[in-house]
mmCIF file of C-alpha atoms in Angstrom:
data_model
loop_
_atom_site.group_PDB
_atom_site.id
_atom_site.type_symbol
_atom_site.label_atom_id
_atom_site.label_comp_id
_atom_site.label_asym_id
_atom_site.label_seq_id
_atom_site.Cartn_x
_atom_site.Cartn_y
_atom_site.Cartn_z
ATOM 1 C CA ASP A 1 -147.615 69.654 123.236
ATOM 2 C CA GLN A 2 -148.947 72.264 125.647
ATOM 3 C CA GLN A 3 -146.599 72.282 128.624
ATOM 4 C CA VAL A 4 -148.211 75.391 130.081
ATOM 5 C CA LYS A 5 -151.973 75.711 130.138
ATOM 6 C CA GLN A 6 -154.310 78.551 130.964
ATOM 7 C CA ASN A 7 -157.731 76.995 130.807
ATOM 8 C CA SER A 8 -159.746 80.174 131.141
ATOM 9 C CA PRO A 9 -159.581 82.252 127.967
ATOM 10 C CA SER A 10 -161.342 85.143 129.660
ATOM 11 C CA LEU A 11 -162.244 86.538 133.071
ATOM 12 C CA SER A 12 -164.421 89.496 134.013
ATOM 13 C CA VAL A 13 -164.384 91.102 137.455
ATOM 14 C CA GLN A 14 -165.739 94.227 139.064
ATOM 15 C CA GLU A 15 -163.392 97.065 139.940
ATOM 16 C CA GLY A 16 -162.122 96.735 143.490
ATOM 17 C CA ARG A 17 -162.632 92.963 143.657
ATOM 18 C CA ILE A 18 -159.990 90.275 143.435
ATOM 19 C CA SER A 19 -158.897 88.817 140.073
ATOM 20 C CA ILE A 20 -157.508 85.293 140.162
ATOM 21 C CA LEU A 21 -155.804 83.941 137.065
ATOM 22 C CA ASN A 22 -154.775 80.304 136.977
ATOM 23 C CA CYS A 23 -152.083 78.360 135.195
ATOM 24 C CA ASP A 24 -151.096 74.676 135.118
ATOM 25 C CA TYR A 25 -147.904 73.110 133.832
ATOM 26 C CA THR A 26 -146.798 69.580 133.081
ATOM 27 C CA ASN A 27 -143.001 69.711 132.960
ATOM 28 C CA SER A 28 -141.487 69.075 136.400
ATOM 29 C CA MET A 29 -138.172 70.538 135.169
ATOM 30 C CA PHE A 30 -139.634 74.056 135.155
ATOM 31 C CA ASP A 31 -138.067 75.995 138.020
ATOM 32 C CA TYR A 32 -138.934 79.606 137.307
ATOM 33 C CA PHE A 33 -142.370 80.998 136.592
ATOM 34 C CA LEU A 34 -143.445 84.374 135.299
ATOM 35 C CA TRP A 35 -146.548 86.344 134.497
ATOM 36 C CA TYR A 36 -146.642 88.738 131.562
ATOM 37 C CA LYS A 37 -149.285 91.303 130.713
ATOM 38 C CA LYS A 38 -150.093 92.260 127.142
ATOM 39 C CA TYR A 39 -151.999 95.203 125.736
ATOM 40 C CA PRO A 40 -153.158 95.221 122.091
ATOM 41 C CA ALA A 41 -150.446 96.011 119.545
ATOM 42 C CA GLU A 42 -147.707 95.793 122.172
ATOM 43 C CA GLY A 43 -145.325 93.051 123.194
ATOM 44 C CA PRO A 44 -145.861 91.276 126.523
ATOM 45 C CA THR A 45 -144.438 93.094 129.548
ATOM 46 C CA PHE A 46 -143.061 91.352 132.595
ATOM 47 C CA LEU A 47 -145.272 91.555 135.665
ATOM 48 C CA ILE A 48 -144.061 89.242 138.418
ATOM 49 C CA SER A 49 -142.092 86.033 138.813
ATOM 50 C CA ILE A 50 -141.502 83.247 141.301
ATOM 51 C CA SER A 51 -138.744 80.724 141.750
ATOM 52 C CA SER A 52 -139.600 77.110 142.476
ATOM 53 C CA ILE A 53 -137.983 77.406 145.915
ATOM 54 C CA LYS A 54 -140.787 79.747 146.988
ATOM 55 C CA ASP A 55 -144.523 79.330 147.188
ATOM 56 C CA LYS A 56 -145.508 82.986 147.221
ATOM 57 C CA ASN A 57 -144.205 86.265 145.868
ATOM 58 C CA GLU A 58 -145.916 89.579 146.395
ATOM 59 C CA ASP A 59 -145.430 92.916 144.644
ATOM 60 C CA GLY A 60 -147.953 95.584 145.488
ATOM 61 C CA ARG A 61 -151.386 94.543 144.275
ATOM 62 C CA PHE A 62 -149.973 91.448 142.558
ATOM 63 C CA THR A 63 -149.267 88.138 144.267
ATOM 64 C CA VAL A 64 -148.189 84.917 142.605
ATOM 65 C CA PHE A 65 -148.731 81.585 144.330
ATOM 66 C CA LEU A 66 -146.960 78.374 143.352
ATOM 67 C CA ASN A 67 -148.125 74.876 144.266
ATOM 68 C CA LYS A 68 -145.380 72.562 143.016
ATOM 69 C CA SER A 69 -147.105 69.345 143.993
ATOM 70 C CA ALA A 70 -150.134 70.315 141.933
ATOM 71 C CA LYS A 71 -147.998 71.944 139.207
ATOM 72 C CA HIS A 72 -150.222 74.970 139.501
ATOM 73 C CA LEU A 73 -149.662 78.672 139.859
ATOM 74 C CA SER A 74 -152.004 81.580 140.180
ATOM 75 C CA LEU A 75 -151.865 85.345 139.969
ATOM 76 C CA HIS A 76 -153.977 87.390 142.368
ATOM 77 C CA ILE A 77 -154.684 91.037 141.677
ATOM 78 C CA VAL A 78 -156.313 92.932 144.484
ATOM 79 C CA PRO A 79 -157.920 95.361 144.269
ATOM 80 C CA SER A 80 -158.515 95.067 140.527
ATOM 81 C CA GLN A 81 -158.513 98.275 138.524
ATOM 82 C CA PRO A 82 -159.856 99.026 135.025
ATOM 83 C CA GLY A 83 -156.270 99.624 133.860
ATOM 84 C CA ASP A 84 -155.515 95.982 134.653
ATOM 85 C CA SER A 85 -157.669 94.954 131.699
ATOM 86 C CA ALA A 86 -155.292 93.096 129.365
ATOM 87 C CA VAL A 87 -154.282 89.605 128.326
ATOM 88 C CA TYR A 88 -152.200 87.833 130.956
ATOM 89 C CA PHE A 89 -149.742 85.126 129.965
ATOM 90 C CA CYS A 90 -148.275 82.591 132.318
ATOM 91 C CA ALA A 91 -144.744 81.413 131.432
ATOM 92 C CA ALA A 92 -142.520 78.667 132.799
ATOM 93 C CA SER A 93 -138.813 78.262 132.370
ATOM 94 C CA ALA A 94 -136.254 75.465 132.648
ATOM 95 C CA LYS A 95 -132.658 76.702 132.165
ATOM 96 C CA ASP A 96 -133.033 79.216 129.351
ATOM 97 C CA ASP A 97 -136.095 77.683 127.747
ATOM 98 C CA MET A 98 -139.453 79.357 128.273
ATOM 99 C CA ARG A 99 -142.954 78.210 127.423
ATOM 100 C CA PHE A 100 -146.072 80.326 127.473
ATOM 101 C CA GLY A 101 -149.703 79.593 128.113
ATOM 102 C CA ALA A 102 -152.390 80.712 125.678
ATOM 103 C CA GLY A 103 -153.344 83.684 127.839
ATOM 104 C CA THR A 104 -156.369 84.862 129.802
ATOM 105 C CA ARG A 105 -158.110 88.067 128.818
ATOM 106 C CA LEU A 106 -158.976 89.973 131.988
ATOM 107 C CA THR A 107 -161.661 92.638 131.874
ATOM 108 C CA VAL A 108 -162.116 94.826 134.935
ATOM 109 C CA LYS A 109 -165.422 96.652 134.859
ATOM 110 C CA PRO A 110 -165.778 100.054 136.529
ATOM 111 C CA GLY B 1 -133.429 103.186 122.463
ATOM 112 C CA ALA B 2 -134.291 101.836 125.865
ATOM 113 C CA GLY B 3 -136.388 98.887 124.766
ATOM 114 C CA VAL B 4 -136.410 96.086 122.245
ATOM 115 C CA SER B 5 -137.297 97.314 118.783
ATOM 116 C CA GLN B 6 -138.550 95.323 115.831
ATOM 117 C CA THR B 7 -138.843 96.287 112.203
ATOM 118 C CA PRO B 8 -140.979 96.384 110.220
ATOM 119 C CA SER B 9 -144.043 96.690 112.423
ATOM 120 C CA ASN B 10 -146.174 95.253 109.642
ATOM 121 C CA LYS B 11 -145.216 93.170 106.632
ATOM 122 C CA VAL B 12 -147.572 92.013 103.898
ATOM 123 C CA THR B 13 -146.159 89.598 101.369
ATOM 124 C CA GLU B 14 -147.310 87.128 98.792
ATOM 125 C CA LYS B 15 -147.163 83.387 99.132
ATOM 126 C CA GLY B 16 -143.795 82.063 98.048
ATOM 127 C CA LYS B 17 -141.839 85.241 98.776
ATOM 128 C CA TYR B 18 -138.883 85.658 101.124
ATOM 129 C CA VAL B 19 -139.081 87.916 104.191
ATOM 130 C CA GLU B 20 -136.659 89.176 106.802
ATOM 131 C CA LEU B 21 -137.707 90.430 110.222
ATOM 132 C CA ARG B 22 -135.277 92.419 112.329
ATOM 133 C CA CYS B 23 -134.842 92.654 116.084
ATOM 134 C CA ASP B 24 -132.712 95.154 118.007
ATOM 135 C CA PRO B 25 -132.353 93.920 121.585
ATOM 136 C CA ILE B 26 -131.698 95.952 124.693
ATOM 137 C CA SER B 27 -128.033 96.895 124.845
ATOM 138 C CA GLY B 28 -126.065 94.478 126.987
ATOM 139 C CA HIS B 29 -128.617 91.659 126.854
ATOM 140 C CA THR B 30 -126.792 88.532 125.785
ATOM 141 C CA ALA B 31 -129.877 86.364 125.353
ATOM 142 C CA LEU B 32 -132.292 86.888 122.460
ATOM 143 C CA TYR B 33 -135.473 84.970 121.723
ATOM 144 C CA TRP B 34 -137.858 84.753 118.790
ATOM 145 C CA TYR B 35 -141.490 83.778 119.294
ATOM 146 C CA ARG B 36 -144.483 83.489 117.011
ATOM 147 C CA GLN B 37 -147.946 84.372 118.243
ATOM 148 C CA SER B 38 -151.064 83.352 116.397
ATOM 149 C CA LEU B 39 -154.493 84.733 117.160
ATOM 150 C CA GLY B 40 -155.795 83.505 120.517
ATOM 151 C CA GLN B 41 -152.545 81.773 121.410
ATOM 152 C CA GLY B 42 -149.624 82.531 123.645
ATOM 153 C CA PRO B 43 -146.152 83.206 122.264
ATOM 154 C CA GLU B 44 -144.724 80.049 120.702
ATOM 155 C CA PHE B 45 -140.959 79.618 121.106
ATOM 156 C CA LEU B 46 -138.954 79.537 117.882
ATOM 157 C CA ILE B 47 -135.264 80.039 118.654
ATOM 158 C CA TYR B 48 -132.962 81.289 121.381
ATOM 159 C CA PHE B 49 -129.521 82.894 121.018
ATOM 160 C CA GLN B 50 -126.896 83.225 123.699
ATOM 161 C CA GLY B 51 -124.413 85.655 122.196
ATOM 162 C CA THR B 52 -123.883 84.878 118.526
ATOM 163 C CA GLY B 53 -124.815 81.227 118.634
ATOM 164 C CA ALA B 54 -128.221 79.616 118.453
ATOM 165 C CA ALA B 55 -128.379 77.788 121.768
ATOM 166 C CA ASP B 56 -131.752 76.237 120.983
ATOM 167 C CA ASP B 57 -133.515 76.259 117.627
ATOM 168 C CA SER B 58 -135.882 73.430 118.386
ATOM 169 C CA GLY B 59 -138.933 75.634 117.940
ATOM 170 C CA LEU B 60 -138.320 76.499 114.305
ATOM 171 C CA PRO B 61 -141.204 74.782 112.484
ATOM 172 C CA ASN B 62 -139.259 73.714 109.379
ATOM 173 C CA ASP B 63 -136.213 74.502 107.285
ATOM 174 C CA ARG B 64 -137.888 77.517 105.669
ATOM 175 C CA PHE B 65 -137.208 79.379 108.905
ATOM 176 C CA PHE B 66 -133.733 80.557 109.817
ATOM 177 C CA ALA B 67 -132.348 83.179 112.199
ATOM 178 C CA VAL B 68 -128.969 84.793 112.634
ATOM 179 C CA ARG B 69 -127.276 87.039 115.154
ATOM 180 C CA PRO B 70 -123.824 87.535 113.629
ATOM 181 C CA GLU B 71 -122.418 90.078 116.111
ATOM 182 C CA GLY B 72 -124.319 89.054 119.211
ATOM 183 C CA SER B 73 -126.675 92.008 119.078
ATOM 184 C CA VAL B 74 -129.150 92.524 116.210
ATOM 185 C CA SER B 75 -130.927 89.418 114.995
ATOM 186 C CA THR B 76 -132.744 88.676 111.761
ATOM 187 C CA LEU B 77 -135.430 86.037 111.356
ATOM 188 C CA LYS B 78 -135.610 84.847 107.763
ATOM 189 C CA ILE B 79 -138.530 82.994 106.222
ATOM 190 C CA GLN B 80 -138.208 81.480 102.755
ATOM 191 C CA ARG B 81 -141.070 80.511 100.442
ATOM 192 C CA THR B 82 -143.643 81.986 102.777
ATOM 193 C CA GLU B 83 -146.957 80.216 103.214
ATOM 194 C CA ARG B 84 -150.314 81.578 104.369
ATOM 195 C CA GLY B 85 -149.922 79.621 107.591
ATOM 196 C CA ASP B 86 -146.857 81.712 108.439
ATOM 197 C CA SER B 87 -149.120 84.712 109.059
ATOM 198 C CA ALA B 88 -148.727 85.696 112.704
ATOM 199 C CA VAL B 89 -147.135 88.260 114.988
ATOM 200 C CA TYR B 90 -143.433 87.550 115.374
ATOM 201 C CA LEU B 91 -142.117 88.670 118.744
ATOM 202 C CA CYS B 92 -138.541 89.186 119.767
ATOM 203 C CA ALA B 93 -137.358 89.342 123.378
ATOM 204 C CA SER B 94 -134.015 89.898 125.044
ATOM 205 C CA SER B 95 -132.704 89.336 128.542
ATOM 206 C CA PHE B 96 -129.702 88.804 130.725
ATOM 207 C CA PRO B 97 -129.088 85.067 131.255
ATOM 208 C CA ARG B 98 -132.025 83.616 133.224
ATOM 209 C CA GLY B 99 -133.542 87.042 133.670
ATOM 210 C CA GLU B 100 -137.014 88.159 132.727
ATOM 211 C CA GLN B 101 -137.466 88.722 129.043
ATOM 212 C CA PHE B 102 -138.256 92.123 127.622
ATOM 213 C CA PHE B 103 -140.364 91.964 124.503
ATOM 214 C CA GLY B 104 -140.472 94.135 121.440
ATOM 215 C CA PRO B 105 -143.782 95.274 119.947
ATOM 216 C CA GLY B 106 -143.697 92.511 117.352
ATOM 217 C CA THR B 107 -143.898 92.336 113.579
ATOM 218 C CA ARG B 108 -147.272 91.416 112.136
ATOM 219 C CA LEU B 109 -146.656 89.242 109.093
ATOM 220 C CA THR B 110 -149.482 88.674 106.632
ATOM 221 C CA VAL B 111 -148.970 86.241 103.781
ATOM 222 C CA LEU B 112 -151.570 86.623 101.065
#
């Protein structure tokens, strides 16, 4: 059963614009959320995280928003750059367990 | 090395054979995870070690899959009587407890 869902398999944006990647989860026990970025032939790399006690965490061009009532989180990248093109995975954790979404392939066009 | 390493990077085997996949975690990371990623999917949890013990093996699909971490560092994922459906990229990750996970590059397993 898919506890973490990324409903958009792909997203294409123009360089300099905002990229918004969305993620929904079903398990209310999740209390820590992460975004990972993956390039071909490499393992996922950690990008940004947020604890359930917060609703926003910002790190440079990357901001993660958490809406606990809607069980929804999003990753905003602004401004988007061609080097951001990758697959982005949303992950949610309860204790030491972690579940991943299916990923969204982001393409940033120059 | 500084990161998580996995060997081999690619493994091609025949249906019914036995395979072992190795993971070297980041030094000092007590937690180690195995995931399986099929095409177009996110990493699927298989098993989690805290130290030497398997704290959660609920993701292992059946009893053909087994993993060990005898000294609390290197881990080996073992697959018996491989099937074509086992073909995937097997990812290993390590972390401090409740920290972000650092992933290895994965082992691409192809079962012919």
